[in-house]
């Protein structure tokens, strides 16, 4: 049985006091859920978030990391540093990292390797742009993003990998992929995995959908057989909305 996961990516939002308020609200609403629940605050708020949530079933995860263990990389954060503040899971490859910080498939492959070498779990993001979808190239683009960054891995690595399909045109735009579009792409992703690693691996990897998931559309998206959860941006900044999405399972 694949894990169902709902992760809130807070992006560059919430200072320390806002983080504390949101965590208080999350704690007051947290209840047993079928899904694993995660939140990803900014680097500066990881430790207070971890301390505040360590007795709950909400996991604190990071939004990014560097591939090196340490060294002359001003402004960067390593896997070891994340683990030192209780973080076991990292989001890599978000389209905002690819677009604004020029993260390439090759760089992301190194980051994935570093995270796995440190026994961390990776939520690996990818997704096509609007022009790719309009020209009918969405599967080629997504297939290449997955192959280029992940297909050097041994099949055993996939027990620590969660995939997140986030079509760029649906992020923060209010425009969601239809449940059918999400299902079609998730099925393609699973087939891409199966072709390389076999059905057992493909059927064990959780594939999340991200892009304007809201309480109003979560249930229908999550009802699709290959959609194993969501990576939530804007709606994860509000505890009521976030738990409405978690409880959509
Ligand atoms: P929105 O839910 O705000 O569209 O963001 C999705 C996302 O980028 C999550 O990583």
Short mmCIF file of C-alpha atoms and ligand atoms in Angstrom, two decimals:
data_model
loop_
_atom_site.label_atom_id
_atom_site.label_comp_id
_atom_site.label_asym_id
_atom_site.label_seq_id
_atom_site.Cartn_x
_atom_site.Cartn_y
_atom_site.Cartn_z
CA UNK A 1 0.00 0.00 0.00
CA UNK A 2 1.46 3.34 -1.04
CA UNK A 3 1.75 6.11 1.52
CA UNK A 4 -0.71 8.94 1.18
CA UNK A 5 1.01 12.23 1.88
CA UNK A 6 -0.10 15.83 2.15
CA UNK A 7 2.78 18.30 2.42
CA UNK A 8 2.51 22.05 2.87
CA UNK A 9 5.22 24.00 1.10
CA UNK A 10 5.26 27.37 2.84
CA UNK A 11 7.80 28.78 0.34
CA UNK A 12 9.27 32.15 1.45
CA UNK A 13 6.37 32.96 3.74
CA UNK A 14 5.98 33.28 7.52
CA UNK A 15 8.50 34.93 9.81
CA UNK A 16 9.15 33.37 13.22
CA UNK A 17 6.06 34.70 14.95
CA UNK A 18 3.84 33.80 11.98
CA UNK A 19 5.37 30.33 11.96
CA UNK A 20 4.59 29.93 15.66
CA UNK A 21 0.99 31.06 15.14
CA UNK A 22 0.44 28.74 12.20
CA UNK A 23 1.95 25.82 14.10
CA UNK A 24 -0.30 26.52 17.09
CA UNK A 25 -3.29 26.48 14.76
CA UNK A 26 -2.10 23.24 13.11
CA UNK A 27 -1.59 21.58 16.50
CA UNK A 28 -5.07 22.50 17.61
CA UNK A 29 -6.52 20.84 14.50
CA UNK A 30 -4.22 17.86 14.08
CA UNK A 31 -6.09 14.61 14.39
CA UNK A 32 -5.55 11.13 13.20
CA UNK A 33 -5.41 11.16 9.47
CA UNK A 34 -4.96 8.47 6.87
CA UNK A 35 -2.31 10.61 5.26
CA UNK A 36 1.20 11.49 6.38
CA UNK A 37 1.24 15.20 7.03
CA UNK A 38 4.29 17.43 6.47
CA UNK A 39 5.04 21.13 6.53
CA UNK A 40 8.04 22.88 4.98
CA UNK A 41 8.91 26.19 6.66
CA UNK A 42 11.86 28.37 5.63
CA UNK A 43 15.35 27.37 6.79
CA UNK A 44 15.37 29.86 9.69
CA UNK A 45 12.17 28.40 11.10
CA UNK A 46 12.95 24.70 10.74
CA UNK A 47 14.29 24.24 14.24
CA UNK A 48 11.50 26.03 16.12
CA UNK A 49 8.98 24.20 13.94
CA UNK A 50 10.63 20.86 14.64
CA UNK A 51 10.67 21.53 18.39
CA UNK A 52 7.03 22.62 18.37
CA UNK A 53 5.81 19.67 16.29
CA UNK A 54 8.01 16.81 17.48
CA UNK A 55 5.31 15.35 19.71
CA UNK A 56 2.74 15.43 16.88
CA UNK A 57 2.40 13.39 13.71
CA UNK A 58 3.25 16.42 11.56
CA UNK A 59 6.73 16.10 10.04
CA UNK A 60 8.88 19.18 9.42
CA UNK A 61 10.66 19.06 6.07
CA UNK A 62 13.02 21.40 4.21
CA UNK A 63 12.39 23.19 0.91
CA UNK A 64 15.89 22.81 -0.51
CA UNK A 65 19.49 21.89 0.32
CA UNK A 66 22.99 21.94 -1.19
CA UNK A 67 24.71 18.80 -2.44
CA UNK A 68 28.02 19.33 -0.61
CA UNK A 69 28.58 18.23 2.98
CA UNK A 70 30.17 21.58 3.88
CA UNK A 71 32.60 24.11 2.46
CA UNK A 72 32.82 27.44 0.69
CA UNK A 73 29.20 27.73 -0.49
CA UNK A 74 28.08 31.02 1.00
CA UNK A 75 24.42 31.04 1.90
CA UNK A 76 23.86 27.32 1.43
CA UNK A 77 22.66 24.57 3.79
CA UNK A 78 23.80 20.92 3.77
CA UNK A 79 21.97 17.67 4.46
CA UNK A 80 23.89 17.25 7.68
CA UNK A 81 22.78 20.67 8.89
CA UNK A 82 19.16 19.81 8.17
CA UNK A 83 19.45 16.52 10.00
CA UNK A 84 21.01 18.35 12.94
CA UNK A 85 17.77 20.25 13.47
CA UNK A 86 15.58 17.18 13.14
CA UNK A 87 14.78 17.32 9.42
CA UNK A 88 14.64 13.94 7.65
CA UNK A 89 12.97 14.90 4.38
CA UNK A 90 13.79 17.52 1.76
CA UNK A 91 11.89 18.91 -1.22
CA UNK A 92 14.16 19.06 -4.29
CA UNK A 93 13.57 20.28 -7.82
CA UNK A 94 10.69 22.65 -7.19
CA UNK A 95 9.91 24.60 -10.37
CA UNK A 96 10.63 27.86 -8.55
CA UNK A 97 14.15 26.59 -7.82
CA UNK A 98 14.54 25.49 -11.43
CA UNK A 99 13.23 28.79 -12.82
CA UNK A 100 14.67 31.45 -10.49
CA UNK A 101 17.85 29.69 -9.34
CA UNK A 102 18.73 27.86 -12.54
CA UNK A 103 18.61 24.41 -10.99
CA UNK A 104 19.20 21.88 -13.74
CA UNK A 105 18.51 18.16 -13.90
CA UNK A 106 22.26 17.53 -13.49
CA UNK A 107 22.47 19.66 -10.34
CA UNK A 108 19.34 18.02 -8.98
CA UNK A 109 20.80 14.57 -9.52
CA UNK A 110 23.69 15.60 -7.25
CA UNK A 111 21.33 16.96 -4.63
CA UNK A 112 19.25 13.75 -4.72
CA UNK A 113 22.43 11.69 -4.28
CA UNK A 114 23.52 13.80 -1.32
CA UNK A 115 20.16 13.54 0.40
CA UNK A 116 19.98 9.77 -0.07
CA UNK A 117 23.60 9.32 1.05
CA UNK A 118 22.53 11.04 4.27
CA UNK A 119 19.56 8.69 4.66
CA UNK A 120 17.11 11.47 4.00
CA UNK A 121 13.86 11.15 2.15
CA UNK A 122 13.40 13.24 -1.00
CA UNK A 123 10.23 14.79 -2.37
CA UNK A 124 11.31 15.25 -5.96
CA UNK A 125 9.33 17.84 -7.95
CA UNK A 126 8.96 18.28 -11.68
CA UNK A 127 6.36 19.44 -14.16
CA UNK A 128 5.88 20.97 -17.56
CA UNK A 129 5.36 24.60 -18.48
CA UNK A 130 2.26 25.87 -20.25
CA UNK A 131 4.01 25.99 -23.62
CA UNK A 132 4.96 22.32 -23.27
CA UNK A 133 1.36 21.35 -22.62
CA UNK A 134 0.05 23.51 -25.44
CA UNK A 135 2.45 21.83 -27.85
CA UNK A 136 1.58 18.35 -26.54
CA UNK A 137 5.08 17.79 -25.14
CA UNK A 138 4.17 17.44 -21.49
CA UNK A 139 4.97 13.73 -21.23
CA UNK A 140 8.34 14.12 -22.98
CA UNK A 141 9.32 16.99 -20.67
CA UNK A 142 8.22 15.23 -17.50
CA UNK A 143 9.76 11.93 -18.59
CA UNK A 144 13.09 13.63 -19.21
CA UNK A 145 13.05 15.48 -15.88
CA UNK A 146 12.57 12.17 -14.09
CA UNK A 147 15.10 10.21 -16.13
CA UNK A 148 17.81 12.87 -16.00
CA UNK A 149 17.71 13.37 -12.25
CA UNK A 150 16.72 9.93 -10.95
CA UNK A 151 17.41 7.10 -13.37
CA UNK A 152 21.03 6.67 -12.31
CA UNK A 153 19.69 5.39 -8.97
CA UNK A 154 19.44 1.77 -7.86
CA UNK A 155 15.88 0.56 -7.45
CA UNK A 156 16.35 0.32 -3.66
CA UNK A 157 16.76 4.12 -3.54
CA UNK A 158 13.10 4.57 -4.41
CA UNK A 159 11.95 3.60 -0.96
CA UNK A 160 13.20 7.05 0.05
CA UNK A 161 11.76 8.95 -2.89
CA UNK A 162 8.39 10.60 -3.22
CA UNK A 163 7.53 12.18 -6.56
CA UNK A 164 5.57 15.42 -6.92
CA UNK A 165 4.06 16.34 -10.27
CA UNK A 166 3.53 20.08 -10.30
CA UNK A 167 2.58 21.53 -13.69
CA UNK A 168 4.12 25.00 -13.70
CA UNK A 169 1.01 26.53 -15.24
CA UNK A 170 -1.05 25.42 -12.24
CA UNK A 171 1.23 26.74 -9.47
CA UNK A 172 -0.17 29.77 -7.69
CA UNK A 173 -2.40 30.56 -10.66
CA UNK A 174 -5.70 29.23 -9.35
CA UNK A 175 -5.76 27.02 -12.44
CA UNK A 176 -5.65 23.38 -11.39
CA UNK A 177 -4.97 20.45 -13.64
CA UNK A 178 -8.27 18.63 -14.00
CA UNK A 179 -8.44 15.39 -12.00
CA UNK A 180 -8.25 13.56 -15.35
CA UNK A 181 -5.15 15.49 -16.45
CA UNK A 182 -3.52 14.73 -13.11
CA UNK A 183 -4.44 11.04 -13.31
CA UNK A 184 -3.20 10.74 -16.91
CA UNK A 185 0.16 12.24 -16.04
CA UNK A 186 0.52 10.24 -12.82
CA UNK A 187 -0.21 7.03 -14.73
CA UNK A 188 2.43 8.03 -17.29
CA UNK A 189 4.93 8.71 -14.48
CA UNK A 190 4.23 5.32 -12.93
CA UNK A 191 4.64 3.61 -16.29
CA UNK A 192 7.95 5.45 -16.82
CA UNK A 193 9.11 4.06 -13.47
CA UNK A 194 7.79 0.58 -14.27
CA UNK A 195 9.58 0.47 -17.62
CA UNK A 196 12.90 1.14 -15.90
CA UNK A 197 12.53 -0.46 -12.46
CA UNK A 198 9.59 -2.85 -12.73
CA UNK A 199 6.08 -2.82 -11.37
CA UNK A 200 6.96 -3.42 -7.73
CA UNK A 201 8.99 -0.23 -7.52
CA UNK A 202 6.54 1.75 -9.64
CA UNK A 203 3.60 0.68 -7.50
CA UNK A 204 5.38 1.50 -4.25
CA UNK A 205 6.34 5.11 -5.01
CA UNK A 206 3.92 7.81 -3.85
CA UNK A 207 3.20 10.42 -6.51
CA UNK A 208 1.80 13.72 -5.23
CA UNK A 209 0.01 16.35 -7.27
CA UNK A 210 0.73 20.05 -6.71
CA UNK A 211 -0.72 23.18 -8.25
CA UNK A 212 -3.63 25.18 -6.81
CA UNK A 213 -4.96 22.35 -4.65
CA UNK A 214 -7.70 23.81 -2.44
CA UNK A 215 -10.29 22.37 -0.06
CA UNK A 216 -12.84 22.58 -2.89
CA UNK A 217 -10.91 20.43 -5.37
CA UNK A 218 -8.74 18.17 -3.18
CA UNK A 219 -11.20 15.32 -2.77
CA UNK A 220 -11.75 14.85 -6.49
CA UNK A 221 -8.03 15.02 -7.30
CA UNK A 222 -7.11 12.63 -4.47
CA UNK A 223 -9.78 10.17 -5.58
CA UNK A 224 -7.77 9.32 -8.70
CA UNK A 225 -6.01 5.96 -8.42
CA UNK A 226 -2.48 7.19 -9.19
CA UNK A 227 -2.68 10.37 -7.12
CA UNK A 228 -1.26 9.59 -3.69
CA UNK A 229 -1.50 13.03 -2.14
CA UNK A 230 -0.67 16.65 -2.62
CA UNK A 231 2.04 19.26 -2.34
CA UNK A 232 0.19 22.36 -1.25
CA UNK A 233 1.41 25.94 -1.57
CA UNK A 234 -0.98 28.83 -0.89
CA UNK A 235 -3.66 26.79 0.88
CA UNK A 236 -1.11 25.36 3.33
CA UNK A 237 -0.64 28.82 4.89
CA UNK A 238 -4.08 28.57 6.46
CA UNK A 239 -4.58 25.81 9.04
CA UNK A 240 -8.29 25.34 8.28
CA UNK A 241 -7.70 25.03 4.55
CA UNK A 242 -4.68 22.77 5.01
CA UNK A 243 -6.53 20.32 7.24
CA UNK A 244 -9.56 20.40 4.99
CA UNK A 245 -7.19 19.17 2.26
CA UNK A 246 -5.57 16.58 4.56
CA UNK A 247 -9.01 15.31 5.50
CA UNK A 248 -10.03 15.05 1.85
CA UNK A 249 -8.53 11.55 1.90
P1 LIG B 1 0.02 26.43 -4.96
O1 LIG B 1 -0.74 25.41 -4.17
O2 LIG B 1 0.07 27.77 -4.30
O3 LIG B 1 -0.42 26.48 -6.39
O4 LIG B 1 1.56 25.94 -4.98
C1 LIG B 1 1.85 24.64 -5.32
C2 LIG B 1 3.29 24.41 -5.05
O5 LIG B 1 4.15 24.98 -5.70
C3 LIG B 1 3.65 23.51 -3.95
O6 LIG B 1 5.00 23.20 -3.96
#
